[in-house]
Amino acid sequence: MDNSAANTARDSGASLLIGHASNDASIAVNSLVLVSSVDYARQICGAGSQLARMVGAYRKTDPFGELYVIAVPESTGAAATVALTVTGEATETGTVNVYTGRTRVQAPVTSGDDAAAVAVSIKDAVNANPDLPFTATSEAGVVTLTARHKGLYGNEIPVTLNYYGFGGGEVLPAGVNITVASGVKGAGAPALNDAVAAMGDEPFDYIGLPFNDTASVNTMATEMNDSSGRWSYVRQLYGHV
């Protein structure tokens, strides 16, 4: 008897992403929702929301797998801000390259633009992309990027200029100087108990969690433990966060 082909079937379970939707989004909070596409995630969670961006990143790896999301309410803390301070006057035409996370935003600069004009160009370029994790305002040559959601997570979104440098064709136009500095520190973390309850006994191979504060990690650790959680003998749901 040749059993080499026996039991070769694989059980590919669903995945789950937990995060914030926009405050005016239609998705019900702390509810398990099946998401079939990135466009649908944007529709129900809001473009640029944490959950919509998480779905977008996930679908690049797994375009067709079964995917659920749970939207959790924001904390009562503060949204992180980043300040880009522009000085000088452009003596040549060029482009300012601003990276928020991995996404590049290009702001055009014309020779003769002063600091305020360059700041407005950056602000307009940021706000023209609805999928970014920040919104932007500008005043007197200072661009303020504000995270779309309140919480500690916003402190960890990198903002850089000209990531690839001269070799990548990314340099500031002559005469323009820009400094990047943290502003308001994001504060607060969501309560995840209701989100965990919404998971019920549905099995998930992978669970994506964007929060790394102690309370959030401990809540998920309890749900995943091997004494009473998903890895225990009484539940046997398993999965990885």
mmCIF file of C-alpha atoms in Angstrom:
data_model
loop_
_atom_site.group_PDB
_atom_site.id
_atom_site.type_symbol
_atom_site.label_atom_id
_atom_site.label_comp_id
_atom_site.label_asym_id
_atom_site.label_seq_id
_atom_site.Cartn_x
_atom_site.Cartn_y
_atom_site.Cartn_z
ATOM 1 C CA MET A 1 0.000 0.000 0.000
ATOM 2 C CA ASP A 2 1.384 3.382 -1.013
ATOM 3 C CA ASN A 3 0.235 6.005 1.475
ATOM 4 C CA SER A 4 2.435 8.811 0.140
ATOM 5 C CA ALA A 5 -0.589 10.791 -1.052
ATOM 6 C CA ALA A 6 -2.730 10.144 2.001
ATOM 7 C CA ASN A 7 -4.012 13.054 4.060
ATOM 8 C CA THR A 8 -2.350 15.738 1.955
ATOM 9 C CA ALA A 9 -5.268 18.136 2.346
ATOM 10 C CA ARG A 10 -4.529 21.304 4.267
ATOM 11 C CA ASP A 11 -6.932 23.198 6.503
ATOM 12 C CA SER A 12 -6.314 26.877 5.880
ATOM 13 C CA GLY A 13 -8.134 28.802 8.573
ATOM 14 C CA ALA A 14 -9.318 32.375 8.565
ATOM 15 C CA SER A 15 -7.342 35.401 9.702
ATOM 16 C CA LEU A 16 -8.450 38.279 11.921
ATOM 17 C CA LEU A 17 -7.365 41.917 12.114
ATOM 18 C CA ILE A 18 -8.223 44.106 15.104
ATOM 19 C CA GLY A 19 -7.913 47.897 14.909
ATOM 20 C CA HIS A 20 -9.576 51.292 14.632
ATOM 21 C CA ALA A 21 -12.091 52.349 12.019
ATOM 22 C CA SER A 22 -12.871 55.997 11.345
ATOM 23 C CA ASN A 23 -15.187 57.554 13.912
ATOM 24 C CA ASP A 24 -17.897 58.059 11.283
ATOM 25 C CA ALA A 25 -17.493 54.614 9.711
ATOM 26 C CA SER A 26 -20.487 52.357 9.162
ATOM 27 C CA ILE A 27 -18.896 49.214 10.617
ATOM 28 C CA ALA A 28 -20.281 48.093 13.972
ATOM 29 C CA VAL A 29 -17.672 48.237 16.725
ATOM 30 C CA ASN A 30 -16.645 45.105 18.611
ATOM 31 C CA SER A 31 -18.322 42.888 16.023
ATOM 32 C CA LEU A 32 -16.828 40.184 13.823
ATOM 33 C CA VAL A 33 -17.122 41.312 10.187
ATOM 34 C CA LEU A 34 -16.076 39.390 7.069
ATOM 35 C CA VAL A 35 -14.058 41.588 4.681
ATOM 36 C CA SER A 36 -13.721 40.392 1.112
ATOM 37 C CA SER A 37 -11.588 43.161 -0.384
ATOM 38 C CA VAL A 38 -9.550 46.278 0.310
ATOM 39 C CA ASP A 39 -12.219 48.429 -1.339
ATOM 40 C CA TYR A 40 -14.869 47.003 0.969
ATOM 41 C CA ALA A 41 -12.636 47.688 3.983
ATOM 42 C CA ARG A 42 -12.288 51.316 2.903
ATOM 43 C CA GLN A 43 -16.043 51.519 2.420
ATOM 44 C CA ILE A 44 -17.050 50.253 5.857
ATOM 45 C CA CYS A 45 -14.008 51.300 7.920
ATOM 46 C CA GLY A 46 -13.114 54.584 6.236
ATOM 47 C CA ALA A 47 -10.243 55.342 3.867
ATOM 48 C CA GLY A 48 -7.022 55.942 5.764
ATOM 49 C CA SER A 49 -8.319 54.279 8.909
ATOM 50 C CA GLN A 50 -6.068 51.897 10.751
ATOM 51 C CA LEU A 51 -8.214 48.900 9.844
ATOM 52 C CA ALA A 52 -8.467 49.799 6.158
ATOM 53 C CA ARG A 53 -4.694 50.152 5.938
ATOM 54 C CA MET A 54 -4.192 46.855 7.773
ATOM 55 C CA VAL A 55 -6.489 45.088 5.317
ATOM 56 C CA GLY A 56 -4.572 46.659 2.440
ATOM 57 C CA ALA A 57 -1.264 45.383 3.808
ATOM 58 C CA TYR A 58 -2.679 41.927 4.545
ATOM 59 C CA ARG A 59 -4.156 41.472 1.077
ATOM 60 C CA LYS A 60 -0.747 42.032 -0.499
ATOM 61 C CA THR A 61 0.322 38.750 1.124
ATOM 62 C CA ASP A 62 -2.954 36.830 1.038
ATOM 63 C CA PRO A 63 -5.203 38.147 -1.767
ATOM 64 C CA PHE A 64 -7.958 35.546 -1.468
ATOM 65 C CA GLY A 65 -7.927 34.114 2.065
ATOM 66 C CA GLU A 66 -10.854 34.359 4.460
ATOM 67 C CA LEU A 67 -10.379 37.558 6.471
ATOM 68 C CA TYR A 68 -12.358 39.041 9.345
ATOM 69 C CA VAL A 69 -11.958 42.352 11.145
ATOM 70 C CA ILE A 70 -13.072 43.746 14.482
ATOM 71 C CA ALA A 71 -13.251 47.523 14.878
ATOM 72 C CA VAL A 72 -12.446 48.735 18.386
ATOM 73 C CA PRO A 73 -13.348 52.214 19.694
ATOM 74 C CA GLU A 74 -10.579 54.744 20.161
ATOM 75 C CA SER A 75 -9.293 55.562 23.622
ATOM 76 C CA THR A 76 -9.968 58.910 25.297
ATOM 77 C CA GLY A 77 -6.320 59.940 24.942
ATOM 78 C CA ALA A 78 -4.577 62.169 22.415
ATOM 79 C CA ALA A 79 -3.621 61.843 18.757
ATOM 80 C CA ALA A 80 0.097 62.006 17.980
ATOM 81 C CA THR A 81 1.390 64.908 15.910
ATOM 82 C CA VAL A 82 4.564 65.549 13.921
ATOM 83 C CA ALA A 83 5.792 69.020 12.936
ATOM 84 C CA LEU A 84 7.647 69.796 9.707
ATOM 85 C CA THR A 85 9.160 73.265 9.987
ATOM 86 C CA VAL A 86 10.114 74.883 6.675
ATOM 87 C CA THR A 87 12.640 77.722 6.429
ATOM 88 C CA GLY A 88 14.301 79.562 3.570
ATOM 89 C CA GLU A 89 13.190 80.356 0.034
ATOM 90 C CA ALA A 90 13.476 78.034 -2.953
ATOM 91 C CA THR A 91 16.081 79.118 -5.485
ATOM 92 C CA GLU A 92 15.268 76.255 -7.830
ATOM 93 C CA THR A 93 12.245 74.207 -8.814
ATOM 94 C CA GLY A 94 12.063 70.743 -7.289
ATOM 95 C CA THR A 95 10.180 68.330 -5.081
ATOM 96 C CA VAL A 96 9.917 67.648 -1.362
ATOM 97 C CA ASN A 97 9.638 63.905 -0.646
ATOM 98 C CA VAL A 98 7.888 63.124 2.627
ATOM 99 C CA TYR A 99 7.532 59.519 3.787
ATOM 100 C CA THR A 100 4.803 58.525 6.231
ATOM 101 C CA GLY A 101 5.578 54.933 7.009
ATOM 102 C CA ARG A 102 6.408 53.379 3.631
ATOM 103 C CA THR A 103 4.306 55.759 1.586
ATOM 104 C CA ARG A 104 5.966 58.618 -0.260
ATOM 105 C CA VAL A 105 4.228 61.951 -0.715
ATOM 106 C CA GLN A 106 5.710 64.354 -3.264
ATOM 107 C CA ALA A 107 5.110 68.080 -2.890
ATOM 108 C CA PRO A 108 6.082 70.332 -5.823
ATOM 109 C CA VAL A 109 8.179 73.433 -5.157
ATOM 110 C CA THR A 110 8.689 76.313 -7.586
ATOM 111 C CA SER A 111 11.692 78.614 -7.583
ATOM 112 C CA GLY A 112 10.805 81.663 -5.512
ATOM 113 C CA ASP A 113 8.450 79.820 -3.128
ATOM 114 C CA ASP A 114 8.872 81.011 0.453
ATOM 115 C CA ALA A 115 8.561 78.818 3.548
ATOM 116 C CA ALA A 116 4.803 79.320 3.838
ATOM 117 C CA ALA A 117 4.225 78.339 0.201
ATOM 118 C CA VAL A 118 6.344 75.195 0.537
ATOM 119 C CA ALA A 119 4.451 74.244 3.710
ATOM 120 C CA VAL A 120 1.102 74.661 1.939
ATOM 121 C CA SER A 121 2.334 72.456 -0.911
ATOM 122 C CA ILE A 122 3.314 69.724 1.549
ATOM 123 C CA LYS A 123 -0.017 70.021 3.351
ATOM 124 C CA ASP A 124 -1.976 69.753 0.117
ATOM 125 C CA ALA A 125 0.051 66.735 -1.043
ATOM 126 C CA VAL A 126 -0.557 64.885 2.226
ATOM 127 C CA ASN A 127 -4.284 65.597 2.261
ATOM 128 C CA ALA A 128 -4.591 64.544 -1.383
ATOM 129 C CA ASN A 129 -3.895 60.935 -0.353
ATOM 130 C CA PRO A 130 -6.864 59.692 1.714
ATOM 131 C CA ASP A 131 -5.098 56.452 2.627
ATOM 132 C CA LEU A 132 -2.349 58.042 4.734
ATOM 133 C CA PRO A 133 -2.356 57.606 8.533
ATOM 134 C CA PHE A 134 -2.105 61.402 8.987
ATOM 135 C CA THR A 135 -4.002 64.511 8.015
ATOM 136 C CA ALA A 136 -2.147 67.805 7.608
ATOM 137 C CA THR A 137 -2.531 71.493 8.376
ATOM 138 C CA SER A 138 -0.083 74.335 7.737
ATOM 139 C CA GLU A 139 0.496 77.733 9.288
ATOM 140 C CA ALA A 140 3.389 80.179 8.977
ATOM 141 C CA GLY A 141 5.718 77.638 7.390
ATOM 142 C CA VAL A 142 4.934 74.789 9.795
ATOM 143 C CA VAL A 143 3.134 71.644 8.640
ATOM 144 C CA THR A 144 1.423 69.697 11.416
ATOM 145 C CA LEU A 145 0.672 66.045 10.734
ATOM 146 C CA THR A 146 -2.004 64.616 13.033
ATOM 147 C CA ALA A 147 -2.617 60.884 13.370
ATOM 148 C CA ARG A 148 -6.094 59.843 12.270
ATOM 149 C CA HIS A 149 -6.659 57.997 15.546
ATOM 150 C CA LYS A 150 -5.934 58.748 19.173
ATOM 151 C CA GLY A 151 -3.533 56.506 21.021
ATOM 152 C CA LEU A 152 0.039 55.459 21.611
ATOM 153 C CA TYR A 153 0.276 53.743 18.230
ATOM 154 C CA GLY A 154 0.641 57.101 16.464
ATOM 155 C CA ASN A 155 4.004 57.693 18.132
ATOM 156 C CA GLU A 156 5.469 54.793 16.158
ATOM 157 C CA ILE A 157 4.530 55.919 12.642
ATOM 158 C CA PRO A 158 7.821 57.099 11.105
ATOM 159 C CA VAL A 159 7.946 60.378 9.209
ATOM 160 C CA THR A 160 11.100 61.057 7.189
ATOM 161 C CA LEU A 161 12.324 63.268 4.364
ATOM 162 C CA ASN A 162 14.111 62.111 1.218
ATOM 163 C CA TYR A 163 14.509 58.519 2.395
ATOM 164 C CA TYR A 164 16.549 57.443 -0.639
ATOM 165 C CA GLY A 165 18.706 60.556 -0.649
ATOM 166 C CA PHE A 166 20.812 61.915 -3.481
ATOM 167 C CA GLY A 167 21.380 58.485 -5.021
ATOM 168 C CA GLY A 168 17.630 58.001 -5.276
ATOM 169 C CA GLY A 169 17.012 61.446 -6.695
ATOM 170 C CA GLU A 170 15.503 62.740 -3.462
ATOM 171 C CA VAL A 171 16.983 66.060 -2.307
ATOM 172 C CA LEU A 172 15.424 69.279 -1.096
ATOM 173 C CA PRO A 173 15.283 72.116 -3.619
ATOM 174 C CA ALA A 174 18.144 74.571 -3.123
ATOM 175 C CA GLY A 175 17.342 77.230 -0.538
ATOM 176 C CA VAL A 176 14.756 75.120 1.301
ATOM 177 C CA ASN A 177 15.387 73.603 4.732
ATOM 178 C CA ILE A 178 12.968 71.378 6.629
ATOM 179 C CA THR A 179 13.221 69.917 10.126
ATOM 180 C CA VAL A 180 11.037 67.076 11.397
ATOM 181 C CA ALA A 181 10.157 66.883 15.085
ATOM 182 C CA SER A 182 7.645 65.069 17.267
ATOM 183 C CA GLY A 183 4.842 67.254 18.557
ATOM 184 C CA VAL A 184 2.027 66.060 20.802
ATOM 185 C CA LYS A 185 2.651 62.563 22.072
ATOM 186 C CA GLY A 186 -0.111 60.102 21.316
ATOM 187 C CA ALA A 187 -1.709 58.744 24.472
ATOM 188 C CA GLY A 188 -4.211 56.072 25.364
ATOM 189 C CA ALA A 189 -4.946 52.500 24.383
ATOM 190 C CA PRO A 190 -8.247 50.786 23.558
ATOM 191 C CA ALA A 191 -10.006 48.332 25.835
ATOM 192 C CA LEU A 192 -9.987 44.986 24.042
ATOM 193 C CA ASN A 193 -12.230 42.885 26.292
ATOM 194 C CA ASP A 194 -15.312 43.361 24.106
ATOM 195 C CA ALA A 195 -13.290 42.632 20.962
ATOM 196 C CA VAL A 196 -12.061 39.376 22.482
ATOM 197 C CA ALA A 197 -15.643 38.481 23.397
ATOM 198 C CA ALA A 198 -16.661 39.131 19.776
ATOM 199 C CA MET A 199 -14.108 36.552 18.626
ATOM 200 C CA GLY A 200 -16.161 33.886 20.386
ATOM 201 C CA ASP A 201 -14.970 30.401 19.482
ATOM 202 C CA GLU A 202 -14.216 31.167 15.849
ATOM 203 C CA PRO A 203 -10.817 29.705 14.892
ATOM 204 C CA PHE A 204 -8.201 32.013 13.373
ATOM 205 C CA ASP A 205 -4.806 30.957 12.097
ATOM 206 C CA TYR A 206 -3.453 34.479 12.382
ATOM 207 C CA ILE A 207 -4.581 37.478 14.428
ATOM 208 C CA GLY A 208 -3.176 40.916 13.615
ATOM 209 C CA LEU A 209 -2.976 43.388 16.513
ATOM 210 C CA PRO A 210 -1.517 46.904 16.055
ATOM 211 C CA PHE A 211 -1.400 47.736 19.769
ATOM 212 C CA ASN A 212 1.699 46.864 21.806
ATOM 213 C CA ASP A 213 0.911 48.539 25.129
ATOM 214 C CA THR A 214 1.051 46.297 28.185
ATOM 215 C CA ALA A 215 -2.708 46.138 28.779
ATOM 216 C CA SER A 216 -3.490 45.189 25.169
ATOM 217 C CA VAL A 217 -0.753 42.566 25.035
ATOM 218 C CA ASN A 218 -1.857 41.065 28.357
ATOM 219 C CA THR A 219 -5.485 40.877 27.209
ATOM 220 C CA MET A 220 -4.509 38.953 24.089
ATOM 221 C CA ALA A 221 -2.052 36.784 26.016
ATOM 222 C CA THR A 222 -4.877 35.688 28.305
ATOM 223 C CA GLU A 223 -7.086 34.856 25.315
ATOM 224 C CA MET A 224 -4.293 32.811 23.742
ATOM 225 C CA ASN A 225 -2.953 30.974 26.809
ATOM 226 C CA ASP A 226 -2.875 27.192 27.179
ATOM 227 C CA SER A 227 -4.781 26.947 30.459
ATOM 228 C CA SER A 228 -8.108 28.613 29.627
ATOM 229 C CA GLY A 229 -7.464 30.333 26.292
ATOM 230 C CA ARG A 230 -7.343 29.287 22.669
ATOM 231 C CA TRP A 231 -4.430 26.920 23.196
ATOM 232 C CA SER A 232 -6.067 25.116 26.132
ATOM 233 C CA TYR A 233 -7.353 21.551 25.885
ATOM 234 C CA VAL A 234 -10.940 22.695 26.487
ATOM 235 C CA ARG A 235 -10.970 25.088 23.501
ATOM 236 C CA GLN A 236 -8.283 23.874 21.061
ATOM 237 C CA LEU A 237 -8.710 26.842 18.717
ATOM 238 C CA TYR A 238 -5.023 27.733 18.539
ATOM 239 C CA GLY A 239 -3.775 30.529 16.283
ATOM 240 C CA HIS A 240 -0.985 33.100 16.468
ATOM 241 C CA VAL A 241 -1.008 36.824 17.220
#
